[in-house]
């Protein structure tokens, strides 16, 4: 290793009672790297992603962001302060958008910067406009989420996460709930982000997107990383039978 | 139907209706306060507070409001609580409806999609910031209708204070039934006034509910 | 004056009798309100207009006014038209009618929620309209609304305390009798509250049991 990893997951394990969802997973991501995690449902890929900002706490193992331990063992009160600090640096976008329905697009984006970074209204508005322009949604700034299409909602969700100026972005199957014709606009927004060298970890079912955009692909199954490597190796010449089976089913499915 | 009688006594009923309205407003206000505190306790991270909240709801909802009122009004002096009938009515019924409102408010908060909490926490908002800025504004909309049901029940529930001789609508109707032997007329007169109060309140609740939905 | 719970045991038997009457009036009114609710619901939905509208008016009036007021109407109203019923019977009728109206509201919603296909399926087999409603639609509807009707039964138990006001010697009134002899309202009302709470627990457990049984039969 030439460089110190930007994100360092060490021996991550998680179980619900007897059910092991993650089995001793270690993963290093360099600054600016874009990593795709693929695998069948129930493979633990979302759980791993949600462990990075401690939304689903690990049973054991450590998650480091630069030189900070994200899931630091602290008293509940200290932990609350610590994790809120950490999460401000880790952006996340969800499958079901989770926009706040009672706030406009503007309100969704400015809420956290105003509360946590103490931005003034003017500063927060400027920030919102900049981020919305970035995802091509500036003309919808005063709409409510219910007035937007799924693709538009997801672009706003990306802008909302970016407004906190995070060091890394996590994407949890962000196009799975979208109608097929709306997937592309969200993919475009993510590609743009990739070109700006944002560090990204992407759980996805879009094999084409993973192939085009990502530096590395991880294939997970039954709580372990079965295989990982550059996309051309994983998609063209996978070593493991399980990876081959999964890809065969999936690429067929996509071709239809 | 004795129209003359109704025309003769209706001013007394209207005066009594003012007391019923006062009782309704005050008990609902106290109920909302108790309901908010109760819901906060039931959703707290401290098991002690959760136990207190759960006990409050269980005991109040598990026993008759009339008995609660009697304990407060007749039994209160034994433990140093001296209240007149109106005060006892407001406090007793307010605390009573508060237990039902606790469950309404808690239900609305729990009904807000879990993804909302996740999204807010992911942005770095604390638990209390998430509750204040994201969950409560959404829960508030969800609770308008069910709180309207609680309020509707409470308006009728104020009749209980007739049993401790507060001169409100039902007490007045009862007294006039006793003196005139015209139960049907007195029922219709008092009933009509209750209907007006309930339907006007209902219109207000629907208006609030519609307004909350538009934005 | 302070509290002195040692006065309670002497009146234990009296309170027990009161509790027995509370259970009796609750059960009787519950049965009346259950079948009354079905009857009202069927009339309100399927009855001829000449019945339908008066019934709806009656329901509207009873849902918009306090139970206590209704009890006064029934108790004194019956006397006025020359029917001098014992207080217990008047209490059962009052509580039963009041909750029948609320049950009817729930059952109507349940009937409307029964799949139209069930009705058509039964008619196709050759069942008459009345048979279809009585044998197919209503039984399904009632089954689906047992939980909210159960909640009404719990409310009924607590509201049965109100019939003490028209002189039914149930739990609340026996507590008052004891108080009139001992002048200890706090102790006896608290004891009565504890009895209600216990009966309520048993009732809730029973309703949960019934709900589970019905869940299995669906």
XYZ file of C-alpha atoms in Angstrom:
689
model
C 0.000 0.000 0.000
C 1.456 3.303 -1.047
C -1.203 5.558 0.416
C -2.962 5.495 3.753
C -6.600 4.467 3.080
C -9.255 7.186 3.216
C -11.890 4.786 4.469
C -10.740 1.727 6.331
C -13.189 -0.969 7.404
C -11.493 -3.515 9.638
C -12.989 -6.918 10.439
C -16.577 -5.750 10.218
C -19.053 -8.316 11.509
C -22.746 -8.098 12.245
C -25.250 -10.642 13.401
C -28.868 -10.689 14.472
C -28.888 -13.474 17.016
C -27.663 -16.573 15.178
C -27.973 -14.950 11.758
C -24.622 -13.605 10.527
C -25.209 -10.775 8.068
C -21.580 -9.657 7.760
C -18.693 -12.045 8.358
C -15.346 -10.396 9.058
C -15.208 -7.960 6.150
C -12.246 -5.659 5.609
C -12.239 -2.982 2.941
C -9.955 -0.063 2.167
C -10.997 2.800 -0.071
C -8.547 5.446 -1.257
C -9.400 9.115 -1.550
C -11.229 9.806 -4.789
C -11.885 6.131 -5.451
C -15.289 4.955 -6.629
C -16.294 1.542 -5.393
C -19.358 -0.422 -6.453
C -20.763 -3.169 -4.242
C -22.896 -5.707 -6.098
C -24.515 -8.932 -5.012
C -27.881 -10.659 -4.552
C -30.409 -9.274 -2.095
C -29.643 -10.435 1.427
C -25.917 -10.541 0.654
C -25.225 -7.887 3.302
C -24.166 -5.155 0.881
C -26.621 -2.545 2.179
C -25.817 -3.482 5.755
C -22.131 -2.899 5.093
C -22.867 0.475 3.528
C -25.115 1.499 6.413
C -22.408 0.484 8.878
C -20.052 3.090 7.426
C -22.055 5.939 9.000
C -23.196 3.680 11.845
C -26.848 3.693 10.794
C -26.716 -0.090 11.294
C -24.106 -0.506 14.044
C -21.625 -3.357 13.668
C -21.494 -6.178 16.190
C -17.700 -5.993 16.014
C -15.064 -4.342 13.888
C -13.984 -0.787 13.170
C -14.780 1.852 10.580
C -12.191 4.593 10.075
C -12.578 7.790 8.080
C -9.069 9.207 7.611
C -7.661 9.173 11.149
C -11.027 9.143 12.919
C -12.774 6.071 14.250
C -16.435 6.388 13.232
C -17.903 3.771 15.550
C -15.894 4.838 18.566
C -16.975 3.232 21.833
C -18.143 6.185 23.910
C -20.732 6.918 26.537
C -24.153 7.427 24.918
C -24.001 11.197 25.359
C -20.468 11.613 23.985
C -21.218 9.166 21.201
C -24.264 11.182 20.131
C -22.099 14.285 19.658
C -19.311 12.327 17.974
C -21.504 10.482 15.481
C -23.339 13.655 14.475
C -19.956 15.191 13.689
C -18.912 12.136 11.692
C -22.165 11.923 9.749
C -21.807 15.491 8.593
C -18.740 14.294 6.706
C -20.393 11.180 5.242
C -23.166 11.906 2.756
C -25.786 9.254 2.091
C -28.521 8.804 -0.508
C -31.291 6.242 -0.038
C -33.336 4.014 -2.296
C -36.565 5.736 -1.285
C -35.177 9.305 -1.361
C -36.369 10.110 2.174
C -36.908 13.751 1.296
C -38.715 15.680 4.015
C -42.261 16.056 2.639
C -43.136 19.056 4.816
C -40.254 21.151 3.438
C -39.675 22.558 -0.051
C -36.650 21.501 -2.069
C -34.905 24.575 -0.721
C -35.906 23.709 2.850
C -34.668 20.144 2.432
C -31.248 21.337 1.349
C -30.765 24.237 3.744
C -32.055 22.517 6.915
C -28.853 20.806 7.998
C -26.379 23.517 6.861
C -28.381 26.151 8.716
C -28.757 24.098 11.889
C -25.371 22.455 12.049
C -23.014 24.765 10.202
C -24.821 27.900 11.340
C -25.045 29.300 7.824
C -27.115 32.462 7.430
C -30.262 32.328 5.284
C -28.440 34.054 2.436
C -25.450 31.719 2.596
C -27.683 28.655 2.817
C -29.783 29.821 -0.127
C -26.711 30.406 -2.235
C -25.497 26.942 -1.296
C -28.847 25.378 -2.188
C -28.893 27.122 -5.550
C -25.353 26.011 -6.315
C -26.057 22.390 -5.417
C -29.331 22.306 -7.314
C -27.739 23.799 -10.402
C -25.184 21.034 -10.124
C -27.857 18.332 -10.447
C -29.941 20.357 -12.877
C -32.802 21.032 -10.469
C -32.499 24.762 -9.855
C -35.850 25.492 -11.488
C -37.616 23.290 -8.916
C -36.203 25.006 -5.833
C -39.573 26.071 -4.429
C -41.420 22.839 -5.193
C -42.467 20.328 -2.574
C -41.147 16.773 -2.927
C -44.645 15.507 -3.729
C -44.583 17.638 -6.886
C -41.447 15.954 -8.250
C -40.849 12.763 -10.215
C -38.777 9.983 -8.666
C -35.690 10.914 -10.653
C -36.039 14.537 -9.640
C -36.487 13.561 -5.998
C -33.330 11.511 -6.109
C -31.347 14.354 -7.667
C -32.569 16.646 -4.883
C -31.537 14.013 -2.334
C -28.049 13.989 -3.847
C -27.910 17.792 -3.695
C -29.070 17.685 -0.075
C -26.267 15.314 0.883
C -23.679 17.335 -1.069
C -24.711 20.549 0.662
C -22.995 19.324 3.821
C -19.760 19.111 1.796
C -19.084 15.527 2.798
C -15.755 13.778 2.317
C -17.401 10.630 1.034
C -20.775 9.765 -0.477
C -22.686 6.550 0.111
C -25.365 5.467 -2.380
C -27.800 2.741 -1.330
C -29.505 1.357 -4.465
C -30.516 4.849 -5.435
C -32.066 3.888 -8.779
C -33.871 0.690 -7.698
C -37.152 2.436 -6.901
C -37.211 4.486 -10.099
C -39.120 3.908 -13.306
C -36.613 2.755 -15.964
C -36.831 5.981 -17.965
C -35.833 8.026 -14.901
C -32.688 6.067 -14.061
C -30.446 7.853 -16.530
C -30.822 11.358 -15.093
C -29.746 10.104 -11.667
C -26.843 8.157 -13.152
C -25.735 11.309 -14.944
C -25.685 13.283 -11.710
C -23.560 10.580 -10.122
C -21.203 10.435 -13.103
C -20.652 14.159 -12.829
C -19.771 13.704 -9.196
C -17.353 10.939 -10.127
C -15.604 13.212 -12.597
C -15.014 15.663 -9.755
C -13.199 12.908 -7.857
C -15.650 12.520 -5.012
C -14.963 9.402 -2.976
C -18.028 7.212 -3.518
C -19.284 3.848 -2.356
C -22.223 2.653 -4.400
C -24.485 -0.300 -3.700
C -26.194 -0.974 -6.994
C -28.009 -3.358 -9.292
C -26.940 -1.414 -12.380
C -24.094 -3.487 -13.769
C -23.621 -1.159 -16.724
C -23.254 1.837 -14.470
C -20.802 0.022 -12.202
C -18.746 -0.940 -15.231
C -18.676 2.595 -16.675
C -18.076 4.666 -13.590
C -16.369 2.638 -10.897
C -12.706 1.990 -10.206
C -13.356 -1.133 -8.217
C -16.165 -3.646 -7.916
C -16.892 -5.852 -4.916
C -19.117 -8.886 -5.278
C -20.734 -9.843 -1.965
C -22.724 -12.944 -1.142
C -23.931 -14.340 2.196
C -22.071 -11.760 4.254
C -18.642 -12.082 2.686
C -16.769 -10.377 -0.144
C -16.487 -13.231 -2.641
C -14.414 -11.370 -5.165
C -13.155 -7.897 -5.881
C -11.175 -6.133 -8.555
C -11.344 -3.643 -11.383
C -14.649 -3.735 -13.280
C -13.121 -5.173 -16.442
C -11.876 -8.191 -14.489
C -15.025 -8.729 -12.430
C -17.410 -8.366 -15.342
C -15.304 -10.024 -18.066
C -13.326 -12.662 -16.247
C -14.714 -13.415 -12.807
C -12.776 -16.134 -10.985
C -15.532 -17.487 -8.767
C -18.452 -19.651 -9.735
C -20.841 -17.618 -7.509
C -19.853 -14.381 -9.221
C -20.346 -15.954 -12.640
C -23.798 -17.251 -11.706
C -24.875 -13.914 -10.327
C -23.639 -11.978 -13.336
C -25.192 -14.424 -15.769
C -28.606 -14.008 -14.194
C -28.246 -10.280 -13.880
C -26.883 -9.438 -17.287
C -29.621 -11.567 -18.853
C -32.169 -9.734 -16.755
C -30.866 -6.381 -17.900
C -30.793 -7.393 -21.540
C -34.539 -8.029 -21.599
C -93.837 18.534 22.165
C -94.077 21.467 24.550
C -92.678 24.358 22.475
C -93.707 26.972 25.039
C -91.643 25.269 27.684
C -88.621 25.092 25.414
C -88.940 28.789 24.608
C -89.209 29.571 28.299
C -86.154 27.632 29.480
C -83.748 27.866 26.573
C -81.896 30.954 27.920
C -80.833 28.898 30.928
C -79.561 26.201 28.614
C -77.555 28.707 26.617
C -75.969 30.015 29.813
C -75.130 26.448 30.805
C -73.722 25.863 27.322
C -71.123 28.550 27.993
C -69.918 26.505 30.970
C -69.785 23.391 28.786
C -67.728 25.302 26.223
C -65.382 26.605 28.930
C -64.969 23.099 30.299
C -64.309 21.752 26.818
C -61.670 24.337 25.988
C -59.863 24.019 29.313
C -59.941 20.210 29.473
C -58.756 19.906 25.869
C -55.916 22.366 26.538
C -54.855 20.479 29.660
C -55.310 17.197 27.781
C -53.004 18.332 24.982
C -50.396 19.313 27.563
C -50.663 15.960 29.383
C -50.773 14.134 26.052
C -47.598 15.797 24.812
C -45.756 15.086 28.059
C -47.134 11.547 28.126
C -46.046 10.853 24.551
C -42.596 12.313 25.253
C -42.315 10.045 28.289
C -43.502 6.971 26.384
C -40.976 7.574 23.604
C -38.129 8.528 25.942
C -34.852 6.644 26.076
C -35.083 6.462 29.874
C -36.938 3.340 31.002
C -38.072 5.169 34.139
C -39.916 7.765 32.082
C -41.294 5.092 29.766
C -42.670 3.233 32.791
C -44.274 6.407 34.144
C -45.846 7.134 30.758
C -47.123 3.589 30.331
C -48.547 3.522 33.871
C -50.324 6.840 33.348
C -51.966 5.591 30.166
C -52.852 2.182 31.566
C -54.311 3.377 34.879
C -56.299 6.276 33.415
C -57.623 4.291 30.475
C -58.275 1.245 32.658
C -60.635 2.987 35.093
C -63.803 5.072 34.647
C -63.418 8.827 34.260
C -66.294 9.255 36.711
C -64.354 7.444 39.449
C -61.246 9.505 38.707
C -63.335 12.626 39.074
C -64.809 11.404 42.377
C -61.387 10.521 43.786
C -60.130 14.006 42.972
C -63.191 15.949 44.090
C -64.448 13.963 47.091
C -61.195 12.244 48.073
C -58.868 15.170 47.373
C -59.485 16.974 50.682
C -58.254 13.876 52.553
C -54.828 14.304 50.976
C -54.813 18.087 51.138
C -56.218 18.877 47.688
C -59.105 21.335 47.989
C -60.761 22.074 44.663
C -64.141 23.474 43.794
C -66.282 21.361 41.471
C -65.354 23.276 38.320
C -61.610 23.080 39.033
C -61.866 19.386 39.858
C -63.793 18.872 36.626
C -61.171 20.606 34.511
C -58.218 18.856 36.140
C -59.846 15.418 36.394
C -61.188 15.353 32.847
C -58.097 17.049 31.394
C -55.783 14.462 32.900
C -58.197 11.764 31.699
C -58.359 12.848 28.066
C -54.593 13.443 28.227
C -54.042 9.683 28.521
C -56.015 9.076 25.320
C -54.202 11.945 23.607
C -50.877 10.456 24.713
C -51.621 7.426 22.576
C -52.853 9.549 19.667
C -49.734 11.708 19.663
C -47.406 8.771 20.150
C -49.132 6.898 17.329
C -48.695 9.824 14.943
C -45.004 10.164 15.788
C -44.393 6.445 15.350
C -46.288 6.514 12.050
C -43.784 8.875 10.421
C -41.650 6.815 8.033
C -38.429 5.508 9.570
C -36.514 6.698 6.488
C -37.142 10.270 7.601
C -35.207 9.703 10.810
C -32.446 7.922 8.917
C -32.112 10.746 6.398
C -31.976 13.408 9.089
C -29.519 11.465 11.237
C -27.370 10.832 8.169
C -27.100 14.574 7.620
C -25.727 14.835 11.167
C -28.841 16.078 12.973
C -29.063 14.948 16.591
C -32.014 12.975 17.968
C -33.711 16.075 19.338
C -33.028 18.142 16.208
C -34.449 15.330 14.096
C -37.541 15.179 16.296
C -38.103 18.941 16.255
C -37.384 19.751 12.630
C -38.290 16.592 10.742
C -40.553 14.216 12.688
C -42.852 16.512 14.687
C -43.873 18.753 11.763
C -44.957 15.627 9.872
C -46.540 13.942 12.894
C -48.491 17.126 13.647
C -50.366 16.710 10.368
C -51.075 13.061 11.032
C -52.488 13.717 14.497
C -55.041 16.409 13.616
C -57.838 13.990 12.683
C -57.397 11.503 15.553
C -57.044 14.362 18.037
C -60.302 15.665 16.570
C -61.894 12.344 17.556
C -60.493 12.744 21.097
C -61.838 16.297 21.284
C -65.267 15.222 20.026
C -65.368 12.577 22.789
C -64.208 15.098 25.355
C -66.948 17.618 24.546
C -69.502 14.915 25.351
C -67.315 13.795 28.243
C -67.691 17.152 30.001
C -71.207 15.978 30.896
C -69.646 13.888 33.675
C -69.163 16.950 35.859
C -72.955 17.016 36.219
C -72.319 14.231 38.746
C -70.383 16.674 40.946
C -73.037 19.376 40.434
C -71.256 21.713 38.033
C -74.062 23.657 36.388
C -73.361 22.843 32.754
C -75.642 21.562 30.000
C -76.340 18.036 31.187
C -76.802 19.114 34.802
C -79.212 21.830 33.666
C -81.131 19.350 31.514
C -81.309 16.927 34.428
C -82.645 19.607 36.767
C -85.304 20.690 34.296
C -86.312 17.096 33.645
C -86.812 16.772 37.395
C -88.876 19.946 37.702
C -90.908 19.817 34.465
C -91.258 16.064 33.833
C -90.535 16.713 30.160
C -87.448 14.549 29.513
C -87.864 14.452 25.741
C -88.008 18.222 25.283
C -85.114 18.822 27.642
C -83.042 16.167 25.906
C -83.695 17.700 22.511
C -82.818 21.173 23.729
C -79.550 20.155 25.399
C -78.806 17.699 22.592
C -79.215 20.371 19.932
C -76.710 22.582 21.710
C -74.206 19.729 22.050
C -74.645 19.010 18.341
C -73.892 22.612 17.444
C -70.754 22.678 19.608
C -69.553 19.344 18.220
C -70.216 20.156 14.596
C -68.637 23.598 14.779
C -65.562 22.032 16.396
C -65.585 19.323 13.747
C -65.613 21.947 10.997
C -62.626 23.608 12.648
C -60.743 20.300 12.782
C -61.491 19.554 9.105
C -60.357 23.031 8.152
C -57.071 22.566 10.025
C -56.616 19.145 8.486
C -57.183 20.442 4.953
C -54.838 23.360 5.481
C -52.122 21.077 6.824
C -52.451 18.857 3.758
C -52.098 21.614 1.170
C -48.595 22.708 2.123
C -58.070 13.773 57.801
C -55.478 11.431 56.301
C -55.961 8.042 54.782
C -57.034 4.861 56.523
C -57.366 1.798 54.366
C -58.312 -0.457 57.301
C -61.928 0.587 56.740
C -62.027 -1.342 53.473
C -62.277 -5.010 54.594
C -65.578 -4.494 56.409
C -67.175 -3.463 53.098
C -65.416 -6.041 50.981
C -68.556 -8.116 50.479
C -70.584 -5.053 49.521
C -68.035 -3.975 46.895
C -67.905 -7.527 45.574
C -71.657 -7.479 45.033
C -71.292 -4.119 43.302
C -68.561 -5.508 41.059
C -70.851 -8.426 40.216
C -73.584 -6.034 39.115
C -71.070 -4.024 37.094
C -70.089 -7.179 35.250
C -73.751 -8.144 34.800
C -74.754 -4.774 33.369
C -71.669 -4.670 31.148
C -72.332 -8.119 29.712
C -76.038 -7.450 29.192
C -75.419 -4.083 27.550
C -72.588 -5.542 25.468
C -74.877 -8.226 24.061
C -77.605 -5.677 23.353
C -75.124 -3.305 21.729
C -73.601 -6.058 19.591
C -76.832 -7.357 18.097
C -78.371 -3.887 18.155
C -75.352 -2.654 16.228
C -75.755 -5.313 13.560
C -79.474 -4.583 13.316
C -78.929 -0.830 13.033
C -76.170 -1.297 10.460
C -78.296 -3.531 8.239
C -81.267 -1.162 8.446
C -79.069 1.868 7.773
C -77.591 0.254 4.652
C -80.348 -1.971 3.265
C -83.571 -0.913 4.994
C -86.487 0.783 3.243
C -86.253 4.573 3.202
C -89.087 4.891 5.706
C -86.911 3.070 8.257
C -83.498 4.118 7.002
C -83.808 7.846 7.565
C -85.304 7.791 11.069
C -82.609 5.291 12.073
C -79.869 7.487 10.699
C -81.329 10.464 12.539
C -81.407 8.464 15.753
C -77.779 7.398 15.267
C -76.695 10.928 14.499
C -78.429 12.214 17.627
C -76.934 9.512 19.840
C -73.396 10.005 18.533
C -73.548 13.730 19.115
C -74.802 13.796 22.691
C -73.370 12.656 26.035
C -74.223 9.213 27.342
C -75.245 10.705 30.677
C -77.859 12.857 28.969
C -79.148 9.791 27.094
C -79.444 7.872 30.344
C -81.565 10.646 31.838
C -83.758 10.652 28.724
C -84.329 6.917 28.806
C -84.806 6.590 32.556
C -87.171 9.523 32.971
C -88.653 9.240 29.505
C -89.803 5.684 30.110
C -91.390 6.704 33.404
C -93.156 9.567 31.665
C -94.804 7.284 29.132
C -95.890 5.032 31.971
C -93.235 2.326 31.770
C -91.661 2.062 35.188
C -88.643 -0.138 34.595
C -86.163 -1.080 37.275
C -83.049 1.120 37.120
C -80.963 -1.873 36.052
C -83.080 -2.463 32.943
C -83.074 1.234 32.071
C -79.299 1.220 32.489
C -78.869 -1.776 30.193
C -81.110 -0.195 27.568
C -79.321 3.154 27.788
C -75.794 1.736 27.644
C -76.814 -0.849 25.071
C -78.430 1.646 22.697
C -75.579 4.118 23.069
C -72.954 1.553 22.132
C -75.194 -0.075 19.519
C -75.016 3.198 17.611
C -71.214 3.249 17.813
C -70.985 -0.443 16.879
C -73.350 0.113 13.971
C -71.019 2.766 12.595
C -68.121 0.304 12.667
C -70.157 -2.598 11.259
C -71.434 -0.466 8.369
C -67.843 0.264 7.402
C -67.110 -3.455 7.682
C -70.058 -4.374 5.461
C -68.998 -1.865 2.823
C -65.497 -3.332 2.906
C -66.682 -6.876 2.153
C -65.696 -7.731 -1.385
C -68.467 -7.167 -3.912
C -67.480 -10.524 -5.411
C -68.724 -12.261 -2.257
C -72.169 -10.816 -2.786
C -72.198 -11.695 -6.464
C -70.833 -15.144 -5.776
C -73.650 -15.870 -3.319
C -76.339 -14.497 -5.639
C -74.987 -16.630 -8.462
C -75.466 -19.700 -6.282
C -79.125 -18.772 -6.018
C -79.222 -17.246 -2.545
C -81.752 -14.465 -2.142
C -80.729 -10.903 -1.300
C -81.734 -11.330 2.339
C -79.973 -14.679 2.601
C -76.837 -13.252 1.054
C -76.757 -10.321 3.456
C -77.564 -12.443 6.491
C -75.407 -15.479 5.760
C -72.501 -14.192 3.695
C -71.934 -10.449 3.987
C -72.739 -9.677 7.621
C -70.812 -12.602 9.168
C -67.668 -11.608 7.252
C -68.105 -7.949 8.097
C -68.616 -8.594 11.796
C -65.548 -10.814 11.932
C -63.395 -8.144 10.360
C -64.480 -5.480 12.848
C -64.121 -7.439 16.087
C -61.060 -5.429 17.262
C -62.742 -1.987 17.157
C -65.928 -3.458 18.621
C -63.759 -4.884 21.391
C -62.507 -1.368 22.097
C -66.117 -0.259 22.417
C -66.737 -3.047 24.948
C -63.836 -1.763 27.025
C -65.287 1.749 26.843
C -68.671 0.291 27.806
C -67.259 -1.287 30.964
C -65.898 2.059 32.114
C -68.996 3.997 31.095
C -71.152 1.569 33.073
C -70.093 3.664 36.103
C -72.487 6.328 34.816
C -75.569 4.242 35.553
C -74.888 4.836 39.252
C -76.353 8.290 38.593
C -79.773 6.797 37.766
C -79.571 4.547 40.821
C -78.249 1.210 39.567
C -76.494 -0.402 42.514
C -73.285 -1.319 40.739
C -69.678 -0.844 41.805
C -69.662 2.953 41.848
C -72.903 3.202 43.784
C -71.876 0.558 46.343
C -68.673 2.551 46.883
C -70.864 5.585 47.504
C -72.980 3.605 49.990
C -69.838 2.643 51.899
C -68.652 6.260 51.807
C -71.959 7.507 53.186
C -71.342 5.322 56.250
C -67.598 5.891 56.693
C -66.997 9.326 55.138
C -63.890 7.963 53.462
C -64.319 8.768 49.749
C -60.648 8.501 48.765
C -60.215 4.960 50.055
C -63.447 3.582 48.617
C -63.260 5.246 45.218
C -59.689 4.055 44.940
C -60.830 0.532 45.820
C -63.572 0.799 43.194
C -61.020 2.025 40.643
C -58.838 -0.991 41.425
C -61.825 -3.309 40.840
C -62.572 -1.667 37.496
C -58.924 -1.960 36.552
C -58.922 -5.680 37.324
C -62.155 -6.343 35.435
C -60.710 -4.317 32.566
C -57.563 -6.468 32.499
C -59.631 -9.642 32.345
C -61.847 -8.174 29.620
C -58.827 -7.117 27.549
C -57.256 -10.549 27.884
C -60.546 -12.153 26.850
C -60.878 -9.902 23.817
C -57.315 -10.663 22.745
C -58.127 -14.348 22.985
C -61.236 -13.931 20.835
C -59.310 -11.872 18.281
C -56.693 -14.600 17.977
C -59.359 -17.255 17.522
C -61.057 -15.236 14.817
C -57.765 -14.465 13.137
C -57.271 -18.187 12.717
C -60.735 -18.663 11.249
C -60.180 -16.095 8.531
